[in-house]
Amino acid sequence: MQNVDITIVGAGSAGLTLALLLAPLGLSLAVLEQGSEPAGRKGEQHRVSALNLASQRVLAHVGAWPAIAATAQAYDKMQVWDADSFARIEFDALTERVESLGWICDNENIRLALYQQLKQFTNVRCEFNCTINSVVQSERDVLVNINQQQLLLSRLLVGADGVNSMVRKAMQLPVTHWDYDQQAIVATINTELPHQAIARQVFLPTGPLALLPLPNTKQCSIVWSCNPQRAAELLALDAQGFNQALTAASNAVLGVLSLENQPTAFDLKMRYASTWLRGRVVLVADAAHSVHPLAGQGMNLGLMDVTALAELINEAVEQNKDFTDNRLLRRYERWRKAEAQTLIASMEVFKRGFSNSQPLLKLVRAVGMSGVNQWPWLKAKIIAAALGNSGDLPKLACEQSKTSHHA
Ligand SMILES: Cc1cc2nc3c(=O)[nH]c(=O)nc-3n(C[C@H](O)[C@H](O)[C@H](O)COP(=O)(O)OP(=O)(O)OC[C@H]3O[C@@H](n4cnc5c(N)ncnc54)[C@H](O)[C@@H]3O)c2cc1C
């Protein structure tokens, strides 16, 4: 039997970032991952995430940012418009006085950059291709059975194992979920015109279509959310038919669009665990919540969870206090639940507001969108949220001049 201070289940962006934030504290850590070692972008298929400034600060702090930035595309402008009306909003890095509004990063390259940093720490043990057979806790520790043969005892266990979290199920933590009744079609596409480092999103009656700029100036990653019936129709088209439908949906804003690789569809479900904590087991990121990708905030939210948890553990370690203390873990849960609930609620308003073609609602959203573009204070609030500069941020994620106020 082996003993560690903290076990992290899941080596996704959240699990690896948490390990990197905790490793310098000198705690012994185990990271258990069912998949293989991160190897960077594989083949043609790749998933990307739009990371905001708050996430960038955290990833820079743990030393992974230079490697992530090397394969990412920064975007200086965001353009959002409604296909059905005159509504339009634009954001610009120059006006916001920031280096860029965000970065489109390859998910696998994020994991690889984090893992490369983590390998430097001898107090972190990473196990890949491992099967967790059971998670059982007593008052003092948590026992994990790995590959039917090894037992691992830890003082705290963190479930960073994604939307279908095994840890959440093993601890019987209740989850609320509703189907957005949408699927997201993801693919890399070639564009006739250069993307000019602009992230674009058009709201169609069937759901939003995002065109996210990639390092190749004539390539974008698309996230096309639509109802399952429309998704099935689109996926049944041949490449030529799909390209025509996509070009039309984008208002040909980047000229003729064509698929670079085979599109894949993901079911979109909102999941929210109503309890994130049981004894010495705590959930983070997608294991605790998953939201609609229309605002590109899921990974950003998860990175803030792990930064918040690490901040509280760090405080306890510095003050020679017990980092498994229930009051500390409850503080984490209260803090991050409030942030997750705000995001889930705003995604719902957006999703409902834009997926309705009722004429009055169309008029309201058109007026609303143009109002946002003209009212600087409202626009400032929206851009602060998009940059990740709003809400109660962990210290590491704050702009230098601001501090966090969590209780
Ligand atoms: C179409 C789409 C587009 C998106 N776009 C964006 C975006 O632009 N910006 C953004 O911020 N977010 C975006 N997101 C959300 C983002 O992808 C997720 O929020 C993020 O990847 C979650 O990270 P995670 O580490 O919590 O989970 P994951 O990345 O799912 O990692 C969980 C890890 O746990 C491992 N695991 C699972 N079960 C076990 C087990 N039993 N034992 C051991 N290991 C296990 C998995 O193999 C995996 O490696 C998008 C999501 C979708 C679906």
Short mmCIF file of C-alpha atoms and ligand atoms in Angstrom, two decimals:
data_model
loop_
_atom_site.label_atom_id
_atom_site.label_comp_id
_atom_site.label_asym_id
_atom_site.label_seq_id
_atom_site.Cartn_x
_atom_site.Cartn_y
_atom_site.Cartn_z
CA MET A 1 0.00 0.00 0.00
CA GLN A 2 1.23 3.48 -0.87
CA ASN A 3 0.42 6.74 0.92
CA VAL A 4 0.15 10.20 -0.62
CA ASP A 5 -1.20 13.52 0.60
CA ILE A 6 -3.51 14.17 -2.37
CA THR A 7 -4.77 11.96 -5.20
CA ILE A 8 -6.12 13.64 -8.33
CA VAL A 9 -8.27 11.47 -10.59
CA GLY A 10 -8.11 12.69 -14.22
CA ALA A 11 -5.21 14.23 -16.14
CA GLY A 12 -7.25 16.66 -18.24
CA SER A 13 -6.53 20.39 -18.20
CA ALA A 14 -8.04 20.73 -14.70
CA GLY A 15 -6.30 17.76 -13.05
CA LEU A 16 -2.86 18.56 -14.48
CA THR A 17 -3.12 22.27 -13.61
CA LEU A 18 -4.13 21.42 -10.06
CA ALA A 19 -1.15 19.05 -9.72
CA LEU A 20 1.19 21.80 -10.99
CA LEU A 21 -0.24 24.36 -8.55
CA LEU A 22 0.12 21.96 -5.61
CA ALA A 23 3.46 20.34 -6.46
CA PRO A 24 5.64 23.29 -5.29
CA LEU A 25 4.04 23.03 -1.82
CA GLY A 26 6.02 19.82 -1.31
CA LEU A 27 2.94 17.64 -0.81
CA SER A 28 3.11 14.12 -2.21
CA LEU A 29 0.66 13.78 -5.10
CA ALA A 30 -0.70 11.00 -7.28
CA VAL A 31 -2.39 11.72 -10.62
CA LEU A 32 -4.43 8.79 -11.94
CA GLU A 33 -5.54 8.81 -15.57
CA GLN A 34 -7.41 6.13 -17.50
CA GLY A 35 -6.08 7.33 -20.86
CA SER A 36 -2.56 7.41 -22.20
CA GLU A 37 0.24 9.90 -21.49
CA PRO A 38 -0.35 13.32 -23.14
CA ALA A 39 1.41 13.34 -26.49
CA GLY A 40 0.16 16.59 -28.05
CA ARG A 41 -2.12 17.00 -30.99
CA LYS A 42 -2.74 13.67 -32.67
CA GLY A 43 -3.48 13.32 -36.36
CA GLU A 44 -5.97 15.54 -38.06
CA GLN A 45 -8.75 15.60 -35.51
CA HIS A 46 -8.32 18.20 -32.85
CA ARG A 47 -10.41 19.99 -30.31
CA VAL A 48 -9.66 23.54 -29.32
CA SER A 49 -10.70 25.83 -26.48
CA ALA A 50 -10.84 29.60 -26.29
CA LEU A 51 -8.85 30.51 -23.19
CA ASN A 52 -9.30 33.88 -21.53
CA LEU A 53 -6.83 36.19 -19.80
CA ALA A 54 -7.55 34.78 -16.33
CA SER A 55 -6.67 31.25 -17.50
CA GLN A 56 -3.62 32.56 -19.32
CA ARG A 57 -2.30 34.10 -16.07
CA VAL A 58 -2.67 30.79 -14.24
CA LEU A 59 -1.05 28.77 -17.04
CA ALA A 60 1.79 31.31 -17.17
CA HIS A 61 2.27 30.99 -13.41
CA VAL A 62 2.71 27.21 -13.65
CA GLY A 63 5.21 27.63 -16.52
CA ALA A 64 3.09 25.96 -19.21
CA TRP A 65 2.06 29.07 -21.14
CA PRO A 66 5.06 29.49 -23.51
CA ALA A 67 4.56 25.97 -24.91
CA ILE A 68 0.77 26.46 -25.18
CA ALA A 69 1.13 29.87 -26.83
CA ALA A 70 3.57 28.42 -29.39
CA THR A 71 0.73 26.43 -31.01
CA ALA A 72 -2.18 28.79 -30.18
CA GLN A 73 -3.80 31.61 -32.12
CA ALA A 74 -4.45 34.88 -30.30
CA TYR A 75 -7.57 36.80 -31.33
CA ASP A 76 -7.73 40.60 -31.25
CA LYS A 77 -11.36 41.02 -32.16
CA MET A 78 -14.65 39.30 -31.50
CA GLN A 79 -17.64 39.74 -33.77
CA VAL A 80 -21.05 38.40 -32.77
CA TRP A 81 -24.12 38.84 -34.93
CA ASP A 82 -27.65 37.60 -35.31
CA ALA A 83 -28.36 36.00 -38.69
CA ASP A 84 -31.99 37.04 -38.52
CA SER A 85 -31.78 40.75 -37.77
CA PHE A 86 -29.57 43.83 -37.80
CA ALA A 87 -28.10 42.95 -34.38
CA ARG A 88 -24.31 42.98 -34.01
CA ILE A 89 -21.71 43.39 -31.25
CA GLU A 90 -17.96 43.87 -31.68
CA PHE A 91 -15.10 43.81 -29.23
CA ASP A 92 -11.55 44.93 -29.90
CA ALA A 93 -8.34 44.31 -27.93
CA LEU A 94 -7.06 47.81 -28.80
CA THR A 95 -10.13 49.49 -27.29
CA GLU A 96 -9.94 47.21 -24.25
CA ARG A 97 -6.22 47.99 -23.91
CA VAL A 98 -5.26 44.33 -23.71
CA GLU A 99 -2.70 42.38 -25.67
CA SER A 100 -5.43 40.11 -27.03
CA LEU A 101 -8.99 39.09 -26.16
CA GLY A 102 -8.08 35.42 -25.80
CA TRP A 103 -6.33 32.47 -27.41
CA ILE A 104 -7.61 29.49 -29.36
CA CYS A 105 -5.58 26.59 -27.98
CA ASP A 106 -5.41 22.95 -28.93
CA ASN A 107 -6.72 20.85 -25.99
CA GLU A 108 -4.08 18.14 -26.40
CA ASN A 109 -1.27 20.66 -26.60
CA ILE A 110 -2.51 22.24 -23.36
CA ARG A 111 -2.30 18.83 -21.67
CA LEU A 112 1.14 18.14 -23.11
CA ALA A 113 2.53 21.51 -21.98
CA LEU A 114 1.16 20.96 -18.46
CA TYR A 115 2.50 17.41 -18.29
CA GLN A 116 5.99 18.47 -19.45
CA GLN A 117 6.11 20.90 -16.51
CA LEU A 118 4.77 18.33 -14.08
CA LYS A 119 7.49 15.81 -14.96
CA GLN A 120 10.01 18.05 -13.18
CA PHE A 121 8.50 17.27 -9.77
CA THR A 122 9.70 14.15 -8.02
CA ASN A 123 6.90 14.43 -5.43
CA VAL A 124 4.26 13.78 -8.13
CA ARG A 125 3.51 10.27 -9.31
CA CYS A 126 1.53 10.05 -12.58
CA GLU A 127 -0.16 6.78 -13.52
CA PHE A 128 -1.58 6.46 -17.03
CA ASN A 129 -3.74 3.70 -18.51
CA CYS A 130 -5.00 2.92 -15.07
CA THR A 131 -8.36 1.54 -14.04
CA ILE A 132 -9.80 2.63 -10.74
CA ASN A 133 -11.77 -0.25 -9.28
CA SER A 134 -13.04 1.42 -6.14
CA VAL A 135 -12.89 4.59 -4.07
CA VAL A 136 -13.72 4.15 -0.39
CA GLN A 137 -13.25 6.67 2.35
CA SER A 138 -13.01 6.58 6.11
CA GLU A 139 -12.93 9.56 8.46
CA ARG A 140 -9.15 9.89 8.10
CA ASP A 141 -8.36 8.92 4.51
CA VAL A 142 -9.48 7.75 1.09
CA LEU A 143 -8.54 4.35 -0.27
CA VAL A 144 -8.31 3.77 -4.02
CA ASN A 145 -7.93 0.37 -5.60
CA ILE A 146 -6.03 0.62 -8.90
CA ASN A 147 -5.84 -2.08 -11.57
CA GLN A 148 -7.23 -4.67 -9.11
CA GLN A 149 -3.83 -4.87 -7.46
CA GLN A 150 -2.51 -1.63 -5.97
CA LEU A 151 -3.93 0.22 -3.00
CA LEU A 152 -3.37 3.93 -2.64
CA LEU A 153 -4.22 5.80 0.55
CA SER A 154 -4.57 9.58 0.49
CA ARG A 155 -5.66 12.34 2.85
CA LEU A 156 -7.67 14.08 0.13
CA LEU A 157 -8.99 12.93 -3.24
CA VAL A 158 -9.95 15.32 -6.04
CA GLY A 159 -12.29 14.20 -8.82
CA ALA A 160 -11.07 15.96 -11.99
CA ASP A 161 -12.38 13.18 -14.19
CA GLY A 162 -14.67 15.11 -16.52
CA VAL A 163 -18.38 15.13 -17.34
CA ASN A 164 -19.03 11.45 -16.63
CA SER A 165 -17.02 11.54 -13.41
CA MET A 166 -16.54 8.12 -11.85
CA VAL A 167 -15.58 9.82 -8.57
CA ARG A 168 -18.88 11.74 -8.52
CA LYS A 169 -20.78 8.48 -9.05
CA ALA A 170 -18.72 6.51 -6.51
CA MET A 171 -19.44 9.18 -3.88
CA GLN A 172 -23.12 9.29 -4.94
CA LEU A 173 -23.00 13.04 -5.32
CA PRO A 174 -26.34 14.08 -6.83
CA VAL A 175 -26.31 15.78 -10.19
CA THR A 176 -28.86 18.02 -11.87
CA HIS A 177 -28.82 17.79 -15.61
CA TRP A 178 -30.81 19.00 -18.50
CA ASP A 179 -30.39 18.43 -22.14
CA TYR A 180 -29.80 21.58 -24.16
CA ASP A 181 -31.44 19.56 -26.91
CA GLN A 182 -28.50 20.50 -29.07
CA GLN A 183 -25.41 18.89 -30.51
CA ALA A 184 -22.17 20.67 -31.30
CA ILE A 185 -20.57 19.83 -34.63
CA VAL A 186 -16.83 20.39 -34.40
CA ALA A 187 -14.40 20.45 -37.35
CA THR A 188 -11.38 22.24 -38.78
CA ILE A 189 -12.23 24.19 -41.92
CA ASN A 190 -10.38 26.06 -44.66
CA THR A 191 -11.48 29.59 -45.42
CA GLU A 192 -11.24 31.45 -48.70
CA LEU A 193 -10.39 34.72 -46.93
CA PRO A 194 -7.90 35.13 -44.06
CA HIS A 195 -9.52 35.17 -40.61
CA GLN A 196 -7.55 38.27 -39.50
CA ALA A 197 -7.31 36.94 -35.92
CA ILE A 198 -11.03 37.56 -35.37
CA ALA A 199 -13.22 35.14 -33.37
CA ARG A 200 -16.67 35.15 -34.92
CA GLN A 201 -20.01 33.81 -33.75
CA VAL A 202 -23.30 33.98 -35.61
CA PHE A 203 -26.61 33.20 -33.91
CA LEU A 204 -28.77 31.19 -36.29
CA PRO A 205 -32.40 30.26 -35.53
CA THR A 206 -31.16 26.67 -34.98
CA GLY A 207 -28.27 27.66 -32.66
CA PRO A 208 -24.90 29.46 -32.67
CA LEU A 209 -22.05 28.84 -35.12
CA ALA A 210 -18.55 29.86 -33.94
CA LEU A 211 -15.60 30.36 -36.29
CA LEU A 212 -12.45 30.30 -34.17
CA PRO A 213 -9.19 31.40 -35.83
CA LEU A 214 -6.31 28.89 -35.97
CA PRO A 215 -2.55 29.57 -36.47
CA ASN A 216 -2.92 28.96 -40.21
CA THR A 217 -4.42 32.30 -41.34
CA LYS A 218 -6.87 30.51 -43.62
CA GLN A 219 -8.10 27.91 -41.15
CA CYS A 220 -10.70 28.02 -38.39
CA SER A 221 -12.16 25.58 -35.94
CA ILE A 222 -15.95 25.54 -36.01
CA VAL A 223 -18.36 24.79 -33.19
CA TRP A 224 -21.78 24.60 -34.81
CA SER A 225 -24.52 24.01 -32.25
CA CYS A 226 -27.90 22.95 -33.55
CA ASN A 227 -30.82 20.71 -32.67
CA PRO A 228 -30.20 16.96 -33.12
CA GLN A 229 -32.37 16.79 -36.24
CA ARG A 230 -30.43 19.57 -38.00
CA ALA A 231 -27.13 18.04 -36.82
CA ALA A 232 -28.12 14.67 -38.30
CA GLU A 233 -29.07 16.36 -41.60
CA LEU A 234 -25.75 18.21 -41.74
CA LEU A 235 -23.68 15.15 -40.90
CA ALA A 236 -25.49 13.13 -43.57
CA LEU A 237 -24.41 15.61 -46.27
CA ASP A 238 -21.37 14.89 -48.42
CA ALA A 239 -18.43 17.29 -48.08
CA GLN A 240 -19.68 19.53 -50.86
CA GLY A 241 -23.18 19.80 -49.37
CA PHE A 242 -21.77 20.47 -45.89
CA ASN A 243 -19.44 23.15 -47.23
CA GLN A 244 -22.33 24.90 -48.97
CA ALA A 245 -24.51 24.79 -45.86
CA LEU A 246 -21.62 26.09 -43.72
CA THR A 247 -20.74 28.91 -46.11
CA ALA A 248 -24.39 30.01 -46.19
CA ALA A 249 -24.75 29.79 -42.38
CA SER A 250 -21.66 31.98 -41.92
CA ASN A 251 -23.05 34.61 -44.35
CA ALA A 252 -19.88 33.88 -46.37
CA VAL A 253 -18.08 36.22 -43.98
CA LEU A 254 -14.82 34.37 -44.77
CA GLY A 255 -15.75 33.54 -48.35
CA VAL A 256 -16.22 29.92 -49.35
CA LEU A 257 -15.62 27.50 -46.48
CA SER A 258 -14.52 23.88 -46.87
CA LEU A 259 -13.94 21.01 -44.49
CA GLU A 260 -10.34 20.13 -43.66
CA ASN A 261 -11.34 17.08 -41.65
CA GLN A 262 -14.37 14.96 -40.85
CA PRO A 263 -16.89 16.79 -38.60
CA THR A 264 -17.75 15.16 -35.26
CA ALA A 265 -20.81 15.80 -33.09
CA PHE A 266 -20.96 16.13 -29.30
CA ASP A 267 -24.17 16.01 -27.26
CA LEU A 268 -24.60 19.19 -25.25
CA LYS A 269 -25.85 18.68 -21.71
CA MET A 270 -25.77 20.93 -18.70
CA ARG A 271 -24.65 18.98 -15.66
CA TYR A 272 -24.31 20.46 -12.23
CA ALA A 273 -23.48 18.48 -9.10
CA SER A 274 -25.57 19.92 -6.27
CA THR A 275 -22.90 18.74 -3.78
CA TRP A 276 -19.21 18.94 -4.69
CA LEU A 277 -17.87 17.49 -1.49
CA ARG A 278 -18.23 14.32 0.53
CA GLY A 279 -15.85 13.97 3.46
CA ARG A 280 -12.36 14.04 1.96
CA VAL A 281 -13.46 13.82 -1.67
CA VAL A 282 -14.00 16.99 -3.68
CA LEU A 283 -15.00 17.66 -7.30
CA VAL A 284 -13.54 20.22 -9.70
CA ALA A 285 -14.20 21.45 -13.25
CA ASP A 286 -16.35 19.35 -15.61
CA ALA A 287 -16.78 16.68 -12.92
CA ALA A 288 -18.73 19.33 -10.96
CA HIS A 289 -20.34 21.26 -13.83
CA SER A 290 -20.53 21.37 -17.61
CA VAL A 291 -22.03 24.22 -19.59
CA HIS A 292 -23.02 25.04 -23.17
CA PRO A 293 -19.88 25.85 -25.25
CA LEU A 294 -21.47 28.96 -26.80
CA ALA A 295 -19.50 31.33 -24.59
CA GLY A 296 -16.36 29.16 -24.65
CA GLN A 297 -16.14 29.19 -20.86
CA GLY A 298 -16.10 25.54 -19.69
CA MET A 299 -12.35 25.05 -19.49
CA ASN A 300 -11.83 28.57 -18.15
CA LEU A 301 -14.30 27.86 -15.35
CA GLY A 302 -12.58 24.58 -14.48
CA LEU A 303 -9.15 26.23 -14.39
CA MET A 304 -10.53 28.80 -11.94
CA ASP A 305 -11.91 25.96 -9.74
CA VAL A 306 -8.53 24.30 -9.40
CA THR A 307 -6.75 27.62 -8.85
CA ALA A 308 -9.22 28.46 -6.07
CA LEU A 309 -8.80 25.05 -4.43
CA ALA A 310 -5.01 25.28 -4.64
CA GLU A 311 -5.11 28.78 -3.14
CA LEU A 312 -7.01 27.55 -0.07
CA ILE A 313 -4.78 24.49 0.33
CA ASN A 314 -1.71 26.71 0.01
CA GLU A 315 -3.01 29.05 2.73
CA ALA A 316 -3.59 26.09 5.07
CA VAL A 317 -0.13 24.61 4.39
CA GLU A 318 1.56 28.00 5.00
CA GLN A 319 -0.26 28.35 8.32
CA ASN A 320 0.45 24.74 9.33
CA LYS A 321 -3.25 23.97 9.28
CA ASP A 322 -5.00 20.84 8.05
CA PHE A 323 -5.80 21.25 4.34
CA THR A 324 -8.46 18.54 4.56
CA ASP A 325 -10.43 20.52 7.13
CA ASN A 326 -14.11 20.41 6.21
CA ARG A 327 -14.50 24.19 6.68
CA LEU A 328 -11.77 24.83 4.12
CA LEU A 329 -13.33 22.45 1.60
CA ARG A 330 -16.77 23.98 2.18
CA ARG A 331 -15.29 27.41 1.53
CA TYR A 332 -14.01 26.14 -1.82
CA GLU A 333 -17.41 24.66 -2.64
CA ARG A 334 -19.34 27.84 -1.75
CA TRP A 335 -16.92 30.06 -3.64
CA ARG A 336 -16.87 28.11 -6.86
CA LYS A 337 -20.54 27.08 -6.87
CA ALA A 338 -21.52 30.73 -6.90
CA GLU A 339 -19.33 31.34 -9.97
CA ALA A 340 -20.59 28.21 -11.78
CA GLN A 341 -24.23 29.06 -11.08
CA THR A 342 -23.80 32.56 -12.53
CA LEU A 343 -22.33 31.15 -15.74
CA ILE A 344 -24.96 28.40 -16.08
CA ALA A 345 -27.75 30.96 -15.63
CA SER A 346 -26.31 33.37 -18.22
CA MET A 347 -25.80 30.55 -20.73
CA GLU A 348 -29.44 29.61 -20.30
CA VAL A 349 -30.61 33.18 -20.97
CA PHE A 350 -28.41 33.34 -24.08
CA LYS A 351 -29.44 29.95 -25.34
CA ARG A 352 -33.16 30.58 -24.89
CA GLY A 353 -32.97 34.18 -26.12
CA PHE A 354 -31.23 33.25 -29.35
CA SER A 355 -32.87 29.97 -30.22
CA ASN A 356 -36.30 31.48 -30.54
CA SER A 357 -37.61 32.92 -33.76
CA GLN A 358 -40.70 34.51 -32.23
CA PRO A 359 -40.88 37.99 -33.87
CA LEU A 360 -41.13 40.00 -30.64
CA LEU A 361 -38.17 38.19 -29.09
CA LYS A 362 -36.20 38.72 -32.30
CA LEU A 363 -36.84 42.44 -32.07
CA VAL A 364 -35.88 42.56 -28.38
CA ARG A 365 -32.59 40.77 -29.01
CA ALA A 366 -31.80 42.94 -32.02
CA VAL A 367 -32.40 46.10 -30.03
CA GLY A 368 -30.57 44.58 -27.06
CA MET A 369 -27.50 43.71 -29.12
CA SER A 370 -27.24 47.08 -30.78
CA GLY A 371 -27.84 48.71 -27.39
CA VAL A 372 -24.89 46.76 -25.97
CA ASN A 373 -22.73 48.02 -28.80
CA GLN A 374 -23.65 51.62 -27.99
CA TRP A 375 -23.69 51.56 -24.18
CA PRO A 376 -20.06 51.52 -23.05
CA TRP A 377 -20.80 50.50 -19.43
CA LEU A 378 -22.78 47.41 -20.48
CA LYS A 379 -20.23 46.51 -23.11
CA ALA A 380 -17.48 46.84 -20.49
CA LYS A 381 -19.30 44.36 -18.24
CA ILE A 382 -19.67 41.83 -21.04
CA ILE A 383 -16.07 42.15 -22.15
CA ALA A 384 -14.81 41.80 -18.56
CA ALA A 385 -16.72 38.49 -18.34
CA ALA A 386 -15.35 37.31 -21.70
CA LEU A 387 -11.77 38.20 -20.70
CA GLY A 388 -12.26 36.35 -17.42
CA ASN A 389 -11.74 39.55 -15.42
CA SER A 390 -15.09 39.47 -13.66
CA GLY A 391 -16.43 37.52 -10.69
CA ASP A 392 -14.57 36.46 -7.59
CA LEU A 393 -11.27 35.30 -9.04
CA PRO A 394 -8.49 33.41 -7.28
CA LYS A 395 -5.46 35.64 -6.61
CA LEU A 396 -3.28 34.07 -9.30
CA ALA A 397 -5.92 34.77 -11.94
CA CYS A 398 -6.47 38.42 -11.02
CA GLU A 399 -5.16 41.40 -12.90
CA GLN A 400 -2.17 42.65 -10.90
CA SER A 401 -4.06 45.63 -9.53
CA LYS A 402 -7.03 43.61 -8.23
CA THR A 403 -7.42 41.03 -5.47
CA SER A 404 -10.03 38.40 -4.74
CA HIS A 405 -12.70 38.88 -2.05
CA HIS A 406 -14.03 35.40 -1.39
CA ALA A 407 -15.26 34.66 2.14
C1 LIG B 1 -17.79 21.31 -28.41
C2 LIG B 1 -17.13 21.90 -27.19
C3 LIG B 1 -16.41 23.08 -27.31
C4 LIG B 1 -15.82 23.66 -26.18
N1 LIG B 1 -15.15 24.86 -26.31
C5 LIG B 1 -14.62 25.44 -25.22
C6 LIG B 1 -13.96 26.72 -25.30
O1 LIG B 1 -13.85 27.32 -26.36
N2 LIG B 1 -13.44 27.27 -24.16
C7 LIG B 1 -13.56 26.65 -22.95
O2 LIG B 1 -13.11 27.21 -21.93
N3 LIG B 1 -14.17 25.43 -22.84
C8 LIG B 1 -14.70 24.82 -23.92
N4 LIG B 1 -15.32 23.61 -23.81
C9 LIG B 1 -15.34 22.94 -22.51
C10 LIG B 1 -14.00 22.23 -22.21
O3 LIG B 1 -13.64 21.37 -23.28
C11 LIG B 1 -14.13 21.43 -20.90
O4 LIG B 1 -14.73 22.25 -19.91
C12 LIG B 1 -12.76 21.00 -20.37
O5 LIG B 1 -12.06 20.26 -21.34
C13 LIG B 1 -12.94 20.15 -19.11
O6 LIG B 1 -11.68 19.82 -18.57
P1 LIG B 1 -11.58 18.72 -17.42
O7 LIG B 1 -10.13 18.58 -17.11
O8 LIG B 1 -12.53 19.05 -16.32
O9 LIG B 1 -12.18 17.41 -18.06
P2 LIG B 1 -11.61 16.51 -19.25
O10 LIG B 1 -10.86 17.30 -20.23
O11 LIG B 1 -12.76 15.70 -19.73
O12 LIG B 1 -10.55 15.58 -18.51
C14 LIG B 1 -10.96 14.54 -17.65
C15 LIG B 1 -9.86 13.49 -17.64
O13 LIG B 1 -10.23 12.47 -16.71
C16 LIG B 1 -9.98 11.21 -17.28
N5 LIG B 1 -10.89 10.23 -16.66
C17 LIG B 1 -12.23 10.12 -16.82
N6 LIG B 1 -12.69 9.10 -16.07
C18 LIG B 1 -11.62 8.56 -15.43
C19 LIG B 1 -11.46 7.46 -14.53
N7 LIG B 1 -12.49 6.70 -14.16
N8 LIG B 1 -10.21 7.18 -14.07
C20 LIG B 1 -9.15 7.93 -14.44
N9 LIG B 1 -9.24 8.97 -15.32
C21 LIG B 1 -10.46 9.27 -15.78
C22 LIG B 1 -10.26 11.40 -18.77
O14 LIG B 1 -9.62 10.41 -19.54
C23 LIG B 1 -9.69 12.81 -18.99
O15 LIG B 1 -8.32 12.77 -19.33
C24 LIG B 1 -15.93 23.01 -24.92
C25 LIG B 1 -16.62 21.80 -24.80
C26 LIG B 1 -17.25 21.25 -25.92
C27 LIG B 1 -18.04 19.96 -25.78
#
